[in-house]
Amino acid sequence: MTDLARAIAGVDPADSTSAYNAALDALKQGFEEEGLRLMEAARRSAPREARLWQVAGLLHRKLDDLAPAVTMMKEAARLAPRDRLIAHTLARVHLEAGLPSVELFQAARRLAPNDDEILLGLVAAIEADAGPEAAVGELERLVAARPGWLPGLDGLIRLRWQCGDRKGFTADFEKALAADPRNLSLWHSLILVLTQGDQYALALEAVLRGRERAGPHPLFDANEAVCRAELGQSEAAERLFARFAGTDDWTLVVRRVRHLLRTGRPAEAAALAETMVATPAADSFWPYLSIAWRLLGDPRWAWLEGDERFVGVYDLDLPSLDALAGRLRTLHRTTHQPLEQSVRGGTQTQGTLLSRIEPEIREMRSAVVEAVEAHIARLPPPRPDHPLLGLKRGGRVRFSGSWSVRLTGGGHHANHIHPAGWFSSALYVALPEPGAGGADQAGWLTLGEPQAELGIDLPPLRRIEPKPGRLVLFPSTLWHGTVPFEAGERLTVAFDVARPL
């Protein structure tokens, strides 16, 4: 038992303030079960203290156990109907659970009319209830009432893209910039969302306009370097990157590493990336180090990701697979791929899929957790110097994100990474009929093949055949993508396992 667990166990539940504070500590430090036991005892002593129900709801939410979280937050809201934080959390857990939440967000908004998170939550609730076009309409109204509101503008550009608008998806930003052309935050946000979406020609055009209208600034120079590098304008990019030698902005350093790899300088790329693997941004550099080391014949690439035990293939027993497929299809509300994701020719669900309370999803989640636990148990022994094996084991499986992807004819995933996770995944729910996919290995998962935009000819380390009910687990920093297929539907669930606390 850890010091914190002992401290929580030693709190007198009749002292509601001490119990509440200890439960908050449990929430922050990952001791949810201990916090819940304390809150259950504390509520027996003080059943009308809303904050005790509130923190219990937050603890259940942290456990991805949304049904009791909803119950706890409902009681907290009944006891404290004017508390805006409780009202917001009640709406949020309804949304995350897959329950109707528009009216609850509207109620929370009445208590806190200018709270950004509540307003964005209301938009998400409208999208879940009435579809993305209705969400666009609500965001338009909010942005009109709050000119220059960056979270709203960012949401609009992404929603319009997912609704298929390829010509006017930046119109809201352009209107805001016309009214305030020297606003660096507006220019930065527009350029950032365009680069995140690989729209480098549009981003470069925004950089040049921004510099002209707002004046010289390093943000324009840095983003011009990024755009010209990604567009293959190597000489211009080289001159621009030179201005930022020694920068501590890791996002720019990783772009410089990409540029070095793209221009055939793996030794320089490796040397630069190796300076970053002792920083908090390390997991954004390991994937590029792997490429550089493979190109250089450096055996460290095998140390990094060559052990076969890093990848696991598990055929899950999911009796309700057809019902799960039907449920997932109802959650795909948009018509086009997200702007900033790897999906090509398909759609992706919103929110945290594995938090939802529908029985098909809970059944699937239970099977996934069991498989993840088995996979972690089969890993090689711990190695403190290894980015995958140096983390502690034995705690509860946590997820840092989960979603579903639906690909149709010609669809695929571009090769990409998930540097915010520990392990990533593909769970196949529905696949094209045999023979309908097209070429041999169409739709297969590829692991270890660099992103096509880098122009590097390295084959995948492994190809894995998809099958309904099959779960593949692999390191989040390992390049992964799929082979395009010609016809049919490929419906998957994906998630990132969070690094242990």
XYZ file of C-alpha atoms in Angstrom:
501
model
C 0.000 0.000 0.000
C 1.364 3.417 -0.962
C 1.610 6.388 1.386
C -1.374 8.060 -0.287
C -3.500 4.910 -0.091
C -2.691 4.619 3.606
C -3.511 8.294 4.107
C -6.877 7.916 2.387
C -7.684 4.817 4.456
C -6.872 6.754 7.615
C -9.241 9.672 6.968
C -12.259 9.928 9.256
C -15.270 9.816 6.886
C -17.329 11.762 9.422
C -15.021 14.742 8.789
C -16.553 15.657 5.442
C -13.990 18.346 4.584
C -11.034 16.047 5.159
C -12.798 13.242 3.294
C -13.556 15.526 0.347
C -9.969 16.755 0.122
C -8.595 13.224 0.362
C -10.935 12.089 -2.411
C -9.686 14.920 -4.613
C -6.131 13.730 -3.987
C -7.230 10.212 -4.923
C -8.743 11.556 -8.143
C -5.533 13.349 -9.109
C -3.193 10.484 -8.242
C -5.093 7.537 -9.711
C -6.493 6.004 -6.520
C -10.108 6.063 -7.625
C -11.236 2.897 -5.848
C -9.842 4.096 -2.510
C -11.497 7.469 -3.029
C -14.840 5.863 -3.790
C -14.751 3.748 -0.636
C -14.075 6.870 1.384
C -16.873 8.803 -0.347
C -19.383 6.021 0.272
C -18.653 6.177 3.995
C -18.613 9.977 4.020
C -22.019 10.207 2.341
C -23.527 8.039 5.030
C -22.460 10.684 7.548
C -23.389 13.685 5.406
C -25.863 12.585 2.710
C -26.871 16.150 1.820
C -23.398 17.466 1.017
C -23.428 17.933 -2.737
C -19.645 18.023 -3.026
C -19.374 14.437 -1.745
C -21.704 13.212 -4.497
C -19.850 15.408 -6.960
C -16.388 13.997 -6.269
C -17.812 10.459 -6.265
C -19.175 11.157 -9.727
C -15.786 12.425 -10.857
C -14.100 9.306 -9.495
C -16.492 7.031 -11.387
C -15.944 9.134 -14.496
C -12.180 8.708 -14.168
C -12.792 4.946 -14.083
C -14.807 5.178 -17.341
C -17.765 3.927 -15.303
C -20.310 6.436 -16.527
C -23.596 4.906 -15.354
C -22.874 5.477 -11.628
C -21.165 8.770 -12.507
C -24.456 9.978 -13.964
C -26.324 8.880 -10.838
C -23.879 10.640 -8.527
C -23.904 13.864 -10.517
C -27.698 13.921 -10.700
C -27.875 13.817 -6.910
C -25.171 16.476 -6.600
C -27.158 18.716 -8.962
C -30.357 18.134 -7.002
C -28.624 19.174 -3.794
C -26.813 22.166 -5.355
C -28.904 23.338 -8.326
C -27.036 26.655 -8.654
C -23.535 25.192 -8.744
C -22.270 25.753 -12.286
C -19.430 23.250 -12.068
C -21.775 20.491 -10.953
C -24.253 21.453 -13.687
C -21.502 21.334 -16.294
C -20.177 17.976 -15.104
C -23.694 16.510 -15.087
C -24.089 17.545 -18.721
C -20.614 16.285 -19.584
C -21.082 12.783 -18.141
C -24.399 12.468 -19.977
C -22.682 13.376 -23.239
C -19.762 11.018 -22.629
C -22.127 8.189 -21.686
C -24.081 8.612 -24.917
C -27.166 10.016 -23.199
C -29.181 13.105 -24.267
C -27.400 16.175 -22.935
C -28.457 19.281 -24.889
C -30.912 20.496 -22.242
C -28.371 19.882 -19.494
C -25.722 21.961 -21.291
C -28.287 24.697 -21.834
C -29.031 24.654 -18.107
C -25.323 24.868 -17.313
C -24.981 27.736 -19.774
C -27.645 29.694 -17.926
C -25.460 29.468 -14.824
C -22.227 30.349 -16.678
C -23.083 32.068 -19.984
C -19.484 32.731 -21.032
C -17.797 29.473 -20.058
C -15.918 28.208 -23.127
C -16.052 24.559 -22.095
C -19.804 24.667 -21.554
C -20.375 26.333 -24.920
C -18.205 23.795 -26.739
C -19.916 20.992 -24.835
C -23.292 22.306 -25.990
C -22.089 22.197 -29.599
C -20.870 18.614 -29.143
C -24.211 17.661 -27.592
C -26.092 19.181 -30.521
C -23.874 17.283 -32.944
C -24.569 14.023 -31.104
C -28.309 14.698 -30.989
C -29.063 16.477 -34.276
C -25.983 16.000 -36.441
C -22.987 18.054 -37.534
C -24.916 20.542 -39.668
C -26.946 21.579 -36.623
C -23.712 21.897 -34.644
C -22.291 24.165 -37.353
C -25.352 26.378 -37.053
C -24.965 26.691 -33.290
C -21.257 27.467 -33.578
C -22.008 30.125 -36.196
C -24.378 31.824 -33.766
C -21.853 31.642 -30.942
C -19.020 33.031 -33.067
C -21.243 35.858 -34.332
C -21.918 36.833 -30.733
C -18.232 36.478 -29.751
C -16.100 37.849 -32.608
C -12.612 36.382 -32.693
C -13.494 33.493 -30.363
C -10.677 31.087 -31.214
C -12.161 27.812 -29.862
C -15.339 28.452 -31.856
C -13.471 29.311 -35.035
C -11.303 26.226 -34.651
C -14.398 24.071 -34.166
C -16.093 25.559 -37.225
C -13.194 24.925 -39.579
C -13.016 21.281 -38.466
C -16.788 20.701 -38.567
C -17.183 22.283 -41.993
C -14.413 20.039 -43.316
C -16.111 16.911 -41.936
C -19.347 18.029 -43.580
C -17.553 18.024 -46.941
C -17.006 21.770 -47.364
C -13.693 22.042 -49.224
C -14.095 25.610 -50.500
C -15.576 27.596 -47.642
C -14.270 25.735 -44.601
C -11.955 28.640 -43.675
C -14.576 31.356 -44.259
C -15.179 32.073 -40.578
C -11.481 32.636 -39.920
C -11.244 34.861 -42.990
C -14.131 36.991 -41.762
C -12.499 37.364 -38.341
C -9.157 38.288 -39.929
C -10.779 40.849 -42.190
C -12.078 42.577 -39.062
C -8.792 42.247 -37.150
C -5.955 41.689 -39.631
C -3.124 42.305 -37.163
C -4.316 39.703 -34.662
C -1.410 37.248 -34.387
C -3.461 34.755 -32.387
C -5.982 34.501 -35.215
C -3.272 33.991 -37.824
C -1.486 31.445 -35.656
C -4.673 29.441 -35.061
C -5.586 29.376 -38.737
C -2.086 28.335 -39.802
C -1.923 25.690 -37.060
C -5.170 23.998 -38.011
C -4.186 23.991 -41.691
C -0.785 22.432 -40.999
C -2.349 19.880 -38.660
C -4.619 18.944 -41.557
C -1.692 18.663 -44.022
C -3.093 21.602 -46.005
C 0.351 23.037 -46.518
C -0.329 25.067 -49.660
C -3.207 26.851 -47.932
C -1.133 27.256 -44.781
C 1.750 28.809 -46.744
C -0.623 31.220 -48.398
C -1.940 32.183 -44.939
C 1.640 32.664 -43.706
C 2.440 35.070 -46.526
C -0.791 37.021 -46.059
C -0.312 37.123 -42.319
C 3.186 38.546 -42.594
C 1.942 41.168 -45.040
C -0.980 42.273 -42.872
C 0.294 41.772 -39.326
C 3.971 42.458 -39.926
C 7.105 40.313 -39.518
C 7.042 37.779 -36.706
C 8.901 34.532 -35.906
C 5.663 32.539 -36.013
C 5.369 33.313 -39.725
C 9.003 32.420 -40.376
C 8.781 29.130 -38.487
C 5.576 28.074 -40.209
C 6.917 29.089 -43.596
C 9.846 26.728 -42.969
C 7.426 23.922 -42.103
C 5.203 24.500 -45.119
C 8.020 24.803 -47.637
C 9.646 21.660 -46.253
C 6.431 19.651 -46.479
C 5.792 20.999 -49.999
C 9.231 19.819 -51.116
C 10.749 23.298 -51.420
C 13.869 22.079 -49.696
C 16.346 24.892 -50.335
C 13.982 27.589 -49.099
C 13.071 25.443 -46.096
C 16.741 24.919 -45.257
C 17.404 28.657 -45.143
C 14.374 29.253 -42.942
C 15.129 26.401 -40.531
C 18.655 27.807 -40.082
C 17.157 30.853 -38.381
C 15.864 28.586 -35.608
C 18.978 26.567 -34.853
C 19.018 25.772 -31.152
C 15.309 26.455 -30.650
C 13.639 24.858 -27.639
C 10.322 24.578 -29.509
C 10.094 20.804 -29.914
C 7.302 21.074 -32.506
C 9.697 22.936 -34.785
C 12.551 20.541 -34.032
C 10.463 17.548 -35.102
C 9.646 19.340 -38.348
C 13.375 19.896 -38.875
C 13.975 16.170 -38.294
C 11.345 15.370 -40.930
C 13.060 17.758 -43.333
C 16.436 16.101 -42.780
C 14.983 12.654 -43.437
C 13.124 13.844 -46.515
C 16.305 15.348 -47.959
C 18.351 12.183 -47.466
C 20.295 13.077 -44.307
C 19.417 10.329 -41.811
C 22.620 10.771 -39.787
C 21.834 14.433 -39.160
C 18.216 13.560 -38.410
C 19.280 10.928 -35.883
C 21.752 13.262 -34.209
C 19.114 15.971 -33.798
C 16.396 13.570 -32.640
C 18.737 11.972 -30.104
C 19.062 15.359 -28.370
C 15.302 15.277 -27.708
C 14.708 11.796 -26.281
C 15.475 12.901 -22.732
C 12.791 15.610 -22.908
C 9.034 15.384 -22.254
C 8.549 15.409 -26.041
C 10.572 12.198 -26.511
C 7.693 10.119 -27.861
C 7.334 12.457 -30.829
C 10.956 11.733 -31.803
C 11.310 7.964 -31.294
C 9.381 7.165 -34.514
C 11.784 9.296 -36.551
C 14.788 7.831 -34.783
C 13.574 4.397 -35.806
C 13.481 5.472 -39.456
C 16.927 7.072 -39.270
C 18.468 4.088 -37.496
C 16.986 1.644 -40.014
C 18.331 3.715 -42.894
C 21.759 3.849 -41.242
C 21.841 0.149 -40.364
C 22.038 1.084 -36.690
C 21.001 -1.947 -34.562
C 19.315 0.335 -32.061
C 16.183 0.287 -34.198
C 15.679 -3.361 -33.216
C 16.192 -2.472 -29.557
C 13.532 0.221 -29.968
C 10.773 -1.681 -31.761
C 12.059 -4.967 -33.159
C 10.914 -7.351 -30.403
C 7.988 -9.409 -31.695
C 6.374 -9.305 -28.252
C 5.681 -5.589 -28.671
C 2.870 -6.456 -31.097
C -0.030 -8.669 -30.096
C -2.814 -10.193 -32.211
C -5.874 -11.336 -30.256
C -9.071 -12.839 -31.653
C -11.701 -11.730 -29.159
C -14.867 -13.619 -28.296
C -17.499 -10.955 -28.984
C -20.940 -12.626 -29.223
C -22.606 -9.306 -30.075
C -20.266 -8.333 -32.924
C -23.110 -7.626 -35.376
C -24.954 -5.611 -32.748
C -21.747 -3.693 -32.024
C -21.379 -2.914 -35.729
C -24.935 -1.639 -35.846
C -24.377 0.534 -32.804
C -21.162 1.995 -34.213
C -22.792 2.888 -37.526
C -25.303 5.080 -35.698
C -22.418 7.086 -34.192
C -20.863 8.013 -37.536
C -22.711 11.291 -38.054
C -20.323 13.174 -40.339
C -19.899 12.494 -44.056
C -16.164 13.078 -44.511
C -12.877 12.414 -42.773
C -11.584 14.610 -39.936
C -9.236 17.375 -41.001
C -6.359 16.440 -38.712
C -6.549 12.632 -38.596
C -5.079 9.783 -40.652
C -8.437 8.686 -42.086
C -8.676 8.804 -45.876
C -12.020 8.057 -47.474
C -14.087 7.557 -44.328
C -15.433 8.972 -41.102
C -14.489 8.955 -37.423
C -16.714 9.164 -34.369
C -16.610 12.003 -31.866
C -16.023 11.738 -28.131
C -14.571 8.895 -26.083
C -16.116 5.705 -27.420
C -15.137 3.390 -24.558
C -16.865 5.652 -22.019
C -20.312 5.056 -23.506
C -22.808 2.926 -21.612
C -24.542 0.985 -24.396
C -24.342 -2.751 -23.595
C -22.579 -3.651 -26.867
C -19.840 -1.134 -26.128
C -19.486 -2.183 -22.481
C -19.152 -5.818 -23.550
C -16.505 -4.874 -26.093
C -14.677 -2.694 -23.568
C -14.511 -5.553 -21.065
C -12.974 -7.861 -23.669
C -10.513 -5.162 -24.728
C -9.342 -4.531 -21.172
C -8.740 -8.258 -20.652
C -6.691 -8.439 -23.858
C -4.644 -5.354 -22.963
C -3.871 -6.809 -19.531
C -2.731 -10.056 -21.159
C -0.591 -8.146 -23.656
C 1.154 -6.121 -20.967
C 1.798 -9.304 -18.986
C 3.582 -10.811 -22.024
C 5.954 -7.904 -22.558
C 9.705 -8.390 -22.139
C 11.127 -7.605 -18.683
C 11.242 -3.940 -17.643
C 14.135 -1.843 -18.940
C 14.474 1.618 -17.405
C 16.193 3.010 -20.509
C 13.495 1.833 -22.942
C 10.573 4.151 -23.868
C 8.085 1.272 -23.937
C 9.456 -1.022 -21.245
C 10.607 1.614 -18.771
C 7.102 2.346 -17.515
C 5.688 0.688 -14.426
C 3.169 -2.109 -14.830
C 0.409 -3.684 -12.838
C -1.998 -0.773 -12.522
C -5.465 -0.428 -13.946
C -5.744 -0.192 -17.730
C -6.543 3.371 -18.703
C -7.354 4.851 -22.093
C -6.244 8.215 -23.400
C -8.646 8.127 -26.339
C -11.035 5.795 -28.158
C -13.075 6.097 -31.339
C -14.487 4.211 -34.313
C -13.471 4.584 -37.960
C -15.675 3.645 -40.900
C -13.881 3.353 -44.240
C -15.594 2.720 -47.561
C -14.337 1.924 -51.067
C -10.827 3.278 -51.580
C -10.513 4.145 -47.921
C -7.396 3.667 -45.862
C -5.318 5.084 -43.038
C -2.237 7.051 -44.014
C 0.815 5.917 -42.062
C 0.948 7.792 -38.775
C 1.806 7.554 -35.065
C 0.079 8.243 -31.746
C 2.773 9.803 -29.549
C 0.314 10.528 -26.739
C -0.331 6.828 -26.073
C 1.535 3.798 -24.736
C -0.080 1.138 -26.920
C -2.424 1.720 -29.830
C -4.842 -0.631 -31.491
C -7.110 -1.781 -34.274
C -10.200 -3.865 -33.461
C -11.978 -5.096 -36.581
C -15.765 -5.123 -36.328
C -16.946 -5.401 -39.948
C -14.968 -6.000 -43.163
C -15.656 -6.193 -46.906
C -16.871 -9.505 -48.238
C -14.029 -11.834 -49.213
C -12.747 -10.887 -52.644
C -14.441 -7.479 -52.636
C -11.450 -5.583 -51.303
C -9.422 -5.739 -54.491
C -5.693 -6.408 -54.581
C -3.900 -8.926 -52.422
C -3.618 -7.715 -48.797
C -6.092 -4.875 -49.433
C -7.214 -3.490 -46.098
C -4.351 -5.118 -44.160
C -2.656 -3.298 -41.301
C 0.957 -2.273 -41.909
C 3.397 -1.649 -39.076
C 6.723 0.153 -39.353
C 6.287 1.729 -42.793
C 7.188 5.440 -42.790
C 4.712 8.117 -43.764
C 4.536 8.417 -47.553
C 5.141 12.172 -47.414
C 8.690 11.528 -46.181
C 9.566 9.857 -49.473
C 11.525 7.054 -47.782
C 11.565 3.563 -49.265
C 11.432 1.323 -46.205
C 9.108 -1.690 -46.199
C 6.736 -2.449 -43.328
C 8.149 -4.467 -40.474
C 4.950 -6.481 -40.410
C 1.599 -6.834 -42.196
C -1.428 -8.186 -40.331
C -4.576 -9.576 -41.893
C -7.821 -8.131 -40.497
C -10.582 -10.459 -39.310
C -13.875 -9.641 -37.567
C -13.251 -9.659 -33.827
C -9.472 -9.420 -34.209
C -7.649 -6.924 -31.984
C -4.113 -5.815 -32.809
C -2.047 -4.015 -30.172
C 1.215 -2.259 -30.972
C 3.416 0.526 -29.563
C 1.846 3.944 -30.112
C 5.116 5.319 -31.519
C 5.279 2.610 -34.193
C 4.315 3.836 -37.667
C 1.069 2.222 -38.756
C -1.446 2.496 -41.569
C -3.572 0.370 -43.880
C -3.516 -0.804 -47.473
C -6.425 0.751 -49.452
C -9.293 -1.497 -50.505
C -11.613 -1.108 -53.480
C -15.151 -1.739 -52.233
C -17.219 -2.484 -49.166
C -17.086 -1.301 -45.571
C -14.270 -1.546 -43.042
C -15.562 -0.732 -39.553
C -13.089 -0.614 -36.688
C -12.651 0.501 -33.114
C -9.368 2.094 -32.110
C -8.016 3.286 -28.809
C -4.818 4.389 -27.140
C -3.793 2.782 -23.879
C -2.587 5.552 -21.585
C 0.845 5.425 -20.052
C 0.710 4.148 -16.473
C 0.448 6.778 -13.770
